[in-house]
PDB file of C-alpha atoms and ligand atoms in Angstrom:
ATOM      1  CA  MET A1336     105.948 110.953  90.382  1.00 76.00           C
ATOM      2  CA  GLY A1337     104.635 111.918  93.686  1.00 84.00           C
ATOM      3  CA  LYS A1338     105.956 113.138  96.874  1.00 93.00           C
ATOM      4  CA  TYR A1339     106.740 110.595  98.913  1.00 98.00           C
ATOM      5  CA  VAL A1340     104.261 110.080 102.055  1.00 98.00           C
ATOM      6  CA  ILE A1341     104.633 107.138 104.562  1.00 98.00           C
ATOM      7  CA  ALA A1342     101.812 106.939 106.530  1.00 98.00           C
ATOM      8  CA  GLY A1343     101.663 104.471 109.744  1.00 98.00           C
ATOM      9  CA  ASN A1344      97.366 103.021 110.304  1.00 98.00           C
ATOM     10  CA  TRP A1345      97.503 102.076 113.692  1.00 98.00           C
ATOM     11  CA  LYS A1346      94.223 100.987 113.742  1.00 98.00           C
ATOM     12  CA  MET A1347      92.283 100.123 116.717  1.00 98.00           C
ATOM     13  CA  ASN A1348      96.202  99.856 118.548  1.00 98.00           C
ATOM     14  CA  LYS A1349      97.644 102.350 121.469  1.00 98.00           C
ATOM     15  CA  THR A1350      96.049 103.687 124.147  1.00 98.00           C
ATOM     16  CA  PRO A1351      97.219 107.608 124.330  1.00 98.00           C
ATOM     17  CA  ALA A1352      99.735 106.898 126.757  1.00 98.00           C
ATOM     18  CA  GLU A1353     101.251 104.231 124.745  1.00 98.00           C
ATOM     19  CA  ALA A1354     100.806 106.276 121.244  1.00 98.00           C
ATOM     20  CA  THR A1355     102.730 108.968 123.114  1.00 98.00           C
ATOM     21  CA  ALA A1356     105.673 106.336 124.262  1.00 98.00           C
ATOM     22  CA  LEU A1357     105.563 105.544 120.188  1.00 99.00           C
ATOM     23  CA  ILE A1358     105.706 108.486 118.362  1.00 98.00           C
ATOM     24  CA  GLU A1359     108.298 109.962 121.370  1.00 98.00           C
ATOM     25  CA  ALA A1360     110.428 106.472 120.061  1.00 98.00           C
ATOM     26  CA  ILE A1361     109.617 107.288 115.974  1.00 98.00           C
ATOM     27  CA  LYS A1362     110.442 111.025 116.733  1.00 98.00           C
ATOM     28  CA  PRO A1363     114.643 111.246 116.577  1.00 98.00           C
ATOM     29  CA  LEU A1364     114.155 108.005 114.388  1.00 98.00           C
ATOM     30  CA  VAL A1365     112.759 109.739 111.469  1.00 98.00           C
ATOM     31  CA  LYS A1366     113.691 113.681 112.273  1.00 98.00           C
ATOM     32  CA  ASP A1367     116.138 113.529 109.135  1.00 97.00           C
ATOM     33  CA  ALA A1368     113.443 111.683 107.027  1.00 98.00           C
ATOM     34  CA  ALA A1369     113.483 112.400 102.950  1.00 97.00           C
ATOM     35  CA  CYS A1370     109.397 111.655 102.866  1.00 98.00           C
ATOM     36  CA  ASP A1371     106.541 113.269 104.696  1.00 98.00           C
ATOM     37  CA  VAL A1372     105.505 111.257 107.668  1.00 98.00           C
ATOM     38  CA  VAL A1373     101.971 110.541 109.166  1.00 98.00           C
ATOM     39  CA  VAL A1374     100.702 108.659 111.955  1.00 98.00           C
ATOM     40  CA  GLY A1375      97.266 107.736 111.583  1.00 99.00           C
ATOM     41  CA  VAL A1376      96.228 106.864 115.382  1.00 99.00           C
ATOM     42  CA  PRO A1377      92.270 106.207 116.862  1.00 98.00           C
ATOM     43  CA  PHE A1378      90.326 109.169 117.488  1.00 98.00           C
ATOM     44  CA  ILE A1379      90.929 109.112 121.145  1.00 98.00           C
ATOM     45  CA  ASP A1380      94.827 109.177 120.773  1.00 98.00           C
ATOM     46  CA  ILE A1381      94.985 112.814 118.249  1.00 98.00           C
ATOM     47  CA  PRO A1382      95.316 114.966 121.152  1.00 98.00           C
ATOM     48  CA  ALA A1383      97.958 112.796 122.933  1.00 98.00           C
ATOM     49  CA  ALA A1384      99.373 112.430 118.899  1.00 98.00           C
ATOM     50  CA  LEU A1385      99.574 116.449 118.239  1.00 98.00           C
ATOM     51  CA  GLU A1386     101.143 116.918 121.443  1.00 98.00           C
ATOM     52  CA  ALA A1387     104.042 114.142 121.225  1.00 98.00           C
ATOM     53  CA  THR A1388     104.183 115.592 117.504  1.00 98.00           C
ATOM     54  CA  LYS A1389     104.671 119.462 117.998  1.00 98.00           C
ATOM     55  CA  GLY A1390     107.266 121.048 116.482  1.00 97.00           C
ATOM     56  CA  SER A1391     108.902 117.493 114.478  1.00 98.00           C
ATOM     57  CA  ASN A1392     108.288 116.840 110.980  1.00 98.00           C
ATOM     58  CA  ILE A1393     105.517 114.306 111.824  1.00 98.00           C
ATOM     59  CA  GLY A1394     102.025 114.709 110.567  1.00 98.00           C
ATOM     60  CA  VAL A1395      98.815 113.396 112.598  1.00 98.00           C
ATOM     61  CA  ALA A1396      96.067 111.462 110.608  1.00 99.00           C
ATOM     62  CA  ALA A1397      92.663 110.604 111.681  1.00 99.00           C
ATOM     63  CA  GLN A1398      91.154 107.027 110.990  1.00 98.00           C
ATOM     64  CA  ASN A1399      88.265 108.117 109.083  1.00 98.00           C
ATOM     65  CA  CYS A1400      85.461 110.933 109.607  1.00 98.00           C
ATOM     66  CA  TYR A1401      81.527 111.334 108.844  1.00 98.00           C
ATOM     67  CA  TRP A1402      80.639 113.990 105.961  1.00 98.00           C
ATOM     68  CA  GLU A1403      78.552 115.781 107.456  1.00 97.00           C
ATOM     69  CA  LYS A1404      79.917 119.540 109.737  1.00 96.00           C
ATOM     70  CA  SER A1405      77.760 118.720 112.584  1.00 96.00           C
ATOM     71  CA  GLY A1406      74.202 117.714 113.956  1.00 97.00           C
ATOM     72  CA  ALA A1407      72.332 114.654 115.204  1.00 98.00           C
ATOM     73  CA  PHE A1408      74.684 111.714 114.594  1.00 98.00           C
ATOM     74  CA  THR A1409      75.507 110.284 117.678  1.00 98.00           C
ATOM     75  CA  GLY A1410      79.344 108.502 117.569  1.00 97.00           C
ATOM     76  CA  GLU A1411      80.903 110.485 114.783  1.00 98.00           C
ATOM     77  CA  ILE A1412      83.639 113.105 114.186  1.00 98.00           C
ATOM     78  CA  SER A1413      83.468 115.438 111.834  1.00 98.00           C
ATOM     79  CA  ALA A1414      86.494 116.689 109.300  1.00 98.00           C
ATOM     80  CA  ASP A1415      85.904 119.806 110.818  1.00 98.00           C
ATOM     81  CA  MET A1416      86.534 119.255 114.676  1.00 98.00           C
ATOM     82  CA  LEU A1417      89.276 116.942 113.131  1.00 98.00           C
ATOM     83  CA  ARG A1418      90.839 120.208 111.266  1.00 98.00           C
ATOM     84  CA  GLU A1419      90.273 122.225 114.614  1.00 97.00           C
ATOM     85  CA  MET A1420      92.868 120.253 116.482  1.00 97.00           C
ATOM     86  CA  GLY A1421      95.361 120.095 114.559  1.00 97.00           C
ATOM     87  CA  VAL A1422      95.026 117.035 112.135  1.00 98.00           C
ATOM     88  CA  LYS A1423      96.436 117.453 108.893  1.00 98.00           C
ATOM     89  CA  TYR A1424      95.479 113.997 107.275  1.00 98.00           C
ATOM     90  CA  VAL A1425      92.360 111.367 107.355  1.00 99.00           C
ATOM     91  CA  ILE A1426      92.447 107.501 105.910  1.00 99.00           C
ATOM     92  CA  LEU A1427      89.438 107.572 104.233  1.00 98.00           C
ATOM     93  CA  GLY A1428      87.694 103.921 102.452  1.00 98.00           C
ATOM     94  CA  HIS A1429      89.631 101.611 104.345  1.00 98.00           C
ATOM     95  CA  SER A1430      89.010  98.063 103.531  1.00 98.00           C
ATOM     96  CA  GLU A1431      88.250  97.386 107.173  1.00 98.00           C
ATOM     97  CA  ARG A1432      85.634 100.107 107.153  1.00 98.00           C
ATOM     98  CA  ARG A1433      84.641  99.050 103.901  1.00 97.00           C
ATOM     99  CA  THR A1434      83.968  95.020 104.753  1.00 97.00           C
ATOM    100  CA  TYR A1435      83.687  95.497 108.588  1.00 97.00           C
ATOM    101  CA  PHE A1436      81.597  98.956 109.061  1.00 97.00           C
ATOM    102  CA  GLY A1437      79.109  99.494 106.595  1.00 97.00           C
ATOM    103  CA  ASP A1438      81.295 101.949 103.934  1.00 98.00           C
ATOM    104  CA  THR A1439      80.634 101.707 100.738  1.00 98.00           C
ATOM    105  CA  ASP A1440      82.297 103.534  97.341  1.00 98.00           C
ATOM    106  CA  ALA A1441      79.203 106.405  97.607  1.00 98.00           C
ATOM    107  CA  THR A1442      79.671 107.142 101.738  1.00 98.00           C
ATOM    108  CA  VAL A1443      83.859 106.907 101.371  1.00 98.00           C
ATOM    109  CA  ALA A1444      83.072 109.297  98.106  1.00 98.00           C
ATOM    110  CA  LYS A1445      81.238 111.874 101.064  1.00 98.00           C
ATOM    111  CA  ARG A1446      83.573 111.801 103.370  1.00 98.00           C
ATOM    112  CA  VAL A1447      86.488 112.608 101.202  1.00 98.00           C
ATOM    113  CA  ARG A1448      84.323 115.728  99.682  1.00 98.00           C
ATOM    114  CA  GLY A1449      84.130 116.512 103.779  1.00 98.00           C
ATOM    115  CA  ALA A1450      87.619 116.461 104.708  1.00 98.00           C
ATOM    116  CA  ILE A1451      88.337 118.509 101.745  1.00 98.00           C
ATOM    117  CA  ASP A1452      86.586 120.735 102.344  1.00 98.00           C
ATOM    118  CA  ALA A1453      87.373 120.837 106.175  1.00 98.00           C
ATOM    119  CA  GLY A1454      90.911 121.384 104.168  1.00 98.00           C
ATOM    120  CA  LEU A1455      92.106 117.776 104.942  1.00 98.00           C
ATOM    121  CA  THR A1456      93.983 115.678 102.596  1.00 98.00           C
ATOM    122  CA  ALA A1457      92.498 112.447 102.681  1.00 98.00           C
ATOM    123  CA  ILE A1458      94.423 109.431 101.969  1.00 99.00           C
ATOM    124  CA  LEU A1459      91.917 107.130  99.994  1.00 98.00           C
ATOM    125  CA  CYS A1460      92.171 103.529 100.191  1.00 98.00           C
ATOM    126  CA  VAL A1461      91.120 101.284  97.108  1.00 98.00           C
ATOM    127  CA  GLY A1462      92.230  98.148  96.670  1.00 98.00           C
ATOM    128  CA  GLU A1463      90.548  94.256  95.230  1.00 98.00           C
ATOM    129  CA  TYR A1464      89.672  91.291  97.194  1.00 96.00           C
ATOM    130  CA  LEU A1465      91.316  87.755  96.169  1.00 95.00           C
ATOM    131  CA  GLU A1466      88.585  86.952  94.502  1.00 95.00           C
ATOM    132  CA  GLN A1467      88.360  90.093  92.486  1.00 96.00           C
ATOM    133  CA  ARG A1468      92.394  89.612  91.248  1.00 95.00           C
ATOM    134  CA  GLU A1469      91.484  85.498  90.605  1.00 94.00           C
ATOM    135  CA  GLN A1470      89.000  87.375  88.175  1.00 96.00           C
ATOM    136  CA  GLY A1471      90.847  89.459  86.817  1.00 97.00           C
ATOM    137  CA  ILE A1472      89.293  92.545  87.519  1.00 98.00           C
ATOM    138  CA  THR A1473      92.037  93.959  89.818  1.00 98.00           C
ATOM    139  CA  ALA A1474      92.027  97.321  87.307  1.00 98.00           C
ATOM    140  CA  GLU A1475      88.489  97.157  86.867  1.00 98.00           C
ATOM    141  CA  ILE A1476      87.552  97.151  90.806  1.00 98.00           C
ATOM    142  CA  CYS A1477      90.597  99.782  91.791  1.00 98.00           C
ATOM    143  CA  ALA A1478      89.794 102.445  88.837  1.00 98.00           C
ATOM    144  CA  MET A1479      85.480 102.267  89.887  1.00 98.00           C
ATOM    145  CA  GLN A1480      86.413 102.699  93.538  1.00 98.00           C
ATOM    146  CA  THR A1481      89.205 105.557  92.420  1.00 98.00           C
ATOM    147  CA  LYS A1482      86.528 107.211  90.006  1.00 98.00           C
ATOM    148  CA  ILE A1483      83.543 106.959  92.447  1.00 98.00           C
ATOM    149  CA  ALA A1484      85.676 108.284  95.726  1.00 98.00           C
ATOM    150  CA  LEU A1485      86.469 111.555  93.386  1.00 98.00           C
ATOM    151  CA  GLU A1486      83.287 112.320  91.883  1.00 97.00           C
ATOM    152  CA  GLY A1487      82.826 116.134  92.025  1.00 95.00           C
ATOM    153  CA  VAL A1488      87.161 116.559  93.177  1.00 98.00           C
ATOM    154  CA  SER A1489      88.794 119.257  91.354  1.00 98.00           C
ATOM    155  CA  GLU A1490      91.814 119.584  89.916  1.00 98.00           C
ATOM    156  CA  GLU A1491      92.669 121.963  92.564  1.00 98.00           C
ATOM    157  CA  GLU A1492      91.579 119.527  95.035  1.00 98.00           C
ATOM    158  CA  LEU A1493      93.310 116.663  94.315  1.00 98.00           C
ATOM    159  CA  LYS A1494      95.945 118.540  95.436  1.00 98.00           C
ATOM    160  CA  GLN A1495      94.195 117.461  99.212  1.00 98.00           C
ATOM    161  CA  ILE A1496      94.219 113.489  98.079  1.00 98.00           C
ATOM    162  CA  ILE A1497      97.004 110.809  98.817  1.00 98.00           C
ATOM    163  CA  ILE A1498      95.864 107.175  97.095  1.00 98.00           C
ATOM    164  CA  ALA A1499      96.675 104.131  98.848  1.00 98.00           C
ATOM    165  CA  TYR A1500      96.785 101.222  96.584  1.00 98.00           C
ATOM    166  CA  GLU A1501      95.745  98.010  99.535  1.00 98.00           C
ATOM    167  CA  PRO A1502      95.077  95.137  97.883  1.00 97.00           C
ATOM    168  CA  VAL A1503      93.016  93.597 100.712  1.00 97.00           C
ATOM    169  CA  TRP A1504      94.356  89.726 100.700  1.00 95.00           C
ATOM    170  CA  ALA A1505      98.012  91.558 101.627  1.00 94.00           C
ATOM    171  CA  ILE A1506      96.561  93.261 104.538  1.00 93.00           C
ATOM    172  CA  GLY A1507      97.380  91.540 107.851  1.00 87.00           C
ATOM    173  CA  THR A1508      97.862  88.919 106.221  1.00 88.00           C
ATOM    174  CA  GLY A1509     101.998  88.691 105.828  1.00 83.00           C
ATOM    175  CA  LYS A1510     101.507  88.234 101.743  1.00 85.00           C
ATOM    176  CA  THR A1511     102.887  91.383 101.102  1.00 87.00           C
ATOM    177  CA  ALA A1512     101.787  92.182  96.359  1.00 89.00           C
ATOM    178  CA  THR A1513     105.086  91.379  94.615  1.00 95.00           C
ATOM    179  CA  ALA A1514     106.556  94.795  93.551  1.00 97.00           C
ATOM    180  CA  GLU A1515     105.575  94.206  90.607  1.00 97.00           C
ATOM    181  CA  GLN A1516     101.596  93.650  91.243  1.00 97.00           C
ATOM    182  CA  ALA A1517     102.112  96.629  93.650  1.00 98.00           C
ATOM    183  CA  ASN A1518     103.752  98.805  90.761  1.00 98.00           C
ATOM    184  CA  GLU A1519     101.155  97.346  87.528  1.00 98.00           C
ATOM    185  CA  VAL A1520      98.502  98.677  89.749  1.00 98.00           C
ATOM    186  CA  CYS A1521      99.730 101.799  90.741  1.00 98.00           C
ATOM    187  CA  ALA A1522     100.305 102.667  87.358  1.00 98.00           C
ATOM    188  CA  GLN A1523      97.180 101.280  86.585  1.00 98.00           C
ATOM    189  CA  ILE A1524      95.173 104.157  88.661  1.00 98.00           C
ATOM    190  CA  ARG A1525      97.637 106.940  87.618  1.00 98.00           C
ATOM    191  CA  ASP A1526      96.307 106.017  84.319  1.00 98.00           C
ATOM    192  CA  VAL A1527      92.404 106.567  85.674  1.00 98.00           C
ATOM    193  CA  ILE A1528      93.566 110.087  87.325  1.00 98.00           C
ATOM    194  CA  ALA A1529      95.401 111.407  84.041  1.00 98.00           C
ATOM    195  CA  GLY A1530      92.117 109.971  82.547  1.00 98.00           C
ATOM    196  CA  LEU A1531      89.827 112.309  84.921  1.00 98.00           C
ATOM    197  CA  TYR A1532      92.401 115.159  85.223  1.00 98.00           C
ATOM    198  CA  ASN A1533      95.434 115.157  82.521  1.00 98.00           C
ATOM    199  CA  GLN A1534      98.986 113.519  82.884  1.00 98.00           C
ATOM    200  CA  ALA A1535     100.644 116.679  85.220  1.00 98.00           C
ATOM    201  CA  ALA A1536      97.635 115.932  87.721  1.00 98.00           C
ATOM    202  CA  ALA A1537      98.273 112.200  87.684  1.00 98.00           C
ATOM    203  CA  ASP A1538     102.379 112.557  87.961  1.00 97.00           C
ATOM    204  CA  ALA A1539     101.604 114.999  90.691  1.00 98.00           C
ATOM    205  CA  VAL A1540      99.344 112.762  92.927  1.00 98.00           C
ATOM    206  CA  THR A1541     101.088 110.319  95.290  1.00 98.00           C
ATOM    207  CA  ILE A1542     100.324 106.645  95.210  1.00 98.00           C
ATOM    208  CA  GLN A1543     101.220 104.726  97.901  1.00 98.00           C
ATOM    209  CA  TYR A1544     101.190 100.631  98.286  1.00 97.00           C
ATOM    210  CA  GLY A1545      99.667  99.336 101.519  1.00 97.00           C
ATOM    211  CA  GLY A1546      99.874  95.519 102.447  1.00 96.00           C
ATOM    212  CA  SER A1547     102.205  93.840 104.899  1.00 95.00           C
ATOM    213  CA  MET A1548     104.838  96.209 103.091  1.00 96.00           C
ATOM    214  CA  ASN A1549     107.664  96.272 106.292  1.00 97.00           C
ATOM    215  CA  ALA A1550     111.653  96.605 107.131  1.00 98.00           C
ATOM    216  CA  GLY A1551     112.292  94.065 105.189  1.00 97.00           C
ATOM    217  CA  ASN A1552     109.949  94.651 101.991  1.00 97.00           C
ATOM    218  CA  ALA A1553     110.040  98.365 101.986  1.00 98.00           C
ATOM    219  CA  ALA A1554     112.977  99.313  99.906  1.00 98.00           C
ATOM    220  CA  GLN A1555     112.012  97.433  97.270  1.00 98.00           C
ATOM    221  CA  LEU A1556     108.318  98.616  96.367  1.00 97.00           C
ATOM    222  CA  LEU A1557     109.143 101.989  97.176  1.00 98.00           C
ATOM    223  CA  ALA A1558     112.187 101.451  94.162  1.00 97.00           C
ATOM    224  CA  MET A1559     109.380 100.863  91.812  1.00 97.00           C
ATOM    225  CA  SER A1560     108.111 103.645  89.437  1.00 97.00           C
ATOM    226  CA  ASP A1561     104.452 104.804  90.219  1.00 98.00           C
ATOM    227  CA  VAL A1562     104.569 103.876  94.026  1.00 98.00           C
ATOM    228  CA  ASP A1563     104.997 107.012  96.034  1.00 98.00           C
ATOM    229  CA  GLY A1564     105.119 105.918  99.375  1.00 98.00           C
ATOM    230  CA  GLY A1565     103.026 103.351 101.686  1.00 98.00           C
ATOM    231  CA  LEU A1566     100.886 103.281 104.245  1.00 98.00           C
ATOM    232  CA  ILE A1567     101.992 100.693 106.846  1.00 98.00           C
ATOM    233  CA  GLY A1568      99.955  98.789 109.139  1.00 98.00           C
ATOM    234  CA  GLY A1569     101.896  95.909 111.386  1.00 97.00           C
ATOM    235  CA  ALA A1570     104.908  97.511 111.165  1.00 98.00           C
ATOM    236  CA  SER A1571     103.834 101.100 111.769  1.00 98.00           C
ATOM    237  CA  LEU A1572     103.627  99.968 115.573  1.00 98.00           C
ATOM    238  CA  LYS A1573     107.289  99.075 115.699  1.00 98.00           C
ATOM    239  CA  ALA A1574     109.489 102.561 115.932  1.00 98.00           C
ATOM    240  CA  GLU A1575     112.369 100.713 114.254  1.00 98.00           C
ATOM    241  CA  ASP A1576     110.366  99.146 111.922  1.00 98.00           C
ATOM    242  CA  PHE A1577     108.162 101.997 110.849  1.00 98.00           C
ATOM    243  CA  ALA A1578     111.590 104.217 111.002  1.00 98.00           C
ATOM    244  CA  THR A1579     113.145 101.977 108.491  1.00 98.00           C
ATOM    245  CA  ILE A1580     110.817 102.097 106.107  1.00 98.00           C
ATOM    246  CA  VAL A1581     110.368 105.732 106.349  1.00 98.00           C
ATOM    247  CA  ALA A1582     114.668 105.781 105.092  1.00 98.00           C
ATOM    248  CA  ALA A1583     113.776 103.541 102.015  1.00 98.00           C
ATOM    249  CA  ALA A1584     111.870 105.852 101.033  1.00 96.00           C
ATOM    250  CA  LYS A1585     113.965 108.935  99.061  1.00 83.00           C
TER     251      LYS A1585
HETATM  252  P1  13P B 691      99.326  96.107 107.835  1.00 96.21           P
HETATM  253  O1  13P B 691     100.706  96.955 106.926  1.00 96.21           O
HETATM  254  O2  13P B 691      99.272  95.214 108.673  1.00 96.21           O
HETATM  255  O3  13P B 691      99.262  94.644 106.201  1.00 96.21           O
HETATM  256  O4  13P B 691      98.150  96.738 106.960  1.00 96.21           O
HETATM  257  C1  13P B 691      97.854  97.820 105.488  1.00 96.21           C
HETATM  258  C2  13P B 691      97.088  98.619 105.994  1.00 96.21           C
HETATM  259  O5  13P B 691      96.073  97.835 106.079  1.00 96.21           O
HETATM  260  C3  13P B 691      97.140  99.636 106.062  1.00 96.21           C
HETATM  261  O6  13P B 691      96.390 100.788 105.980  1.00 96.21           O
END
């Protein structure tokens, strides 16, 4: 299906010096990767991460951005600022942003627009809470989040979108979705893309799975037909575990 992309989401971990050390450890382990490799670092670590990844096959992602280009928005970072630094990706709509920091489908859509306009690739996170899965509305929730975030995104601009299916109940819990559960929802999201655009666009879009993916379960998840990579939290903070996941993405 889509191009394989393995991205680490470091969340609020690692100082700049620690970021440099972790990237230096990761670099030799992933240099022959058959997939795209990305590290999603805290804003403050971006200069160190760009320096450490220079000339390597590792791209740098931010973990959020604001949608306005500039202005009186204390504490915010624009997509243009990220782009000028050399950042290529930005994680948007992560469930932790939605749950703890008030992000909504509408604000995620604005961030996606800002990221696209700045020339970044957005890693758009969607996923259901446990209660929603138990109510049997996982497909509807993921479809709604995907559709709202992609409103106004053209087929050409869709090339700047990676979708990460992250069931909230699997994040940081050690409770991974089964390979079948992950694949089922990734396939449903692909169908949503086919409906919004067309089948060729849907086949080309990268759809990652995220949620307690680790060195032990990655191969099985990544072998599924509709899982085109992973967004990795905890296991991306350990160079060897992250490299094992990268190696499983062929
Ligand atoms: P964990 O891999 O720690 O469960 O986190 C997943 C995640 O939220 C990636 O964005």
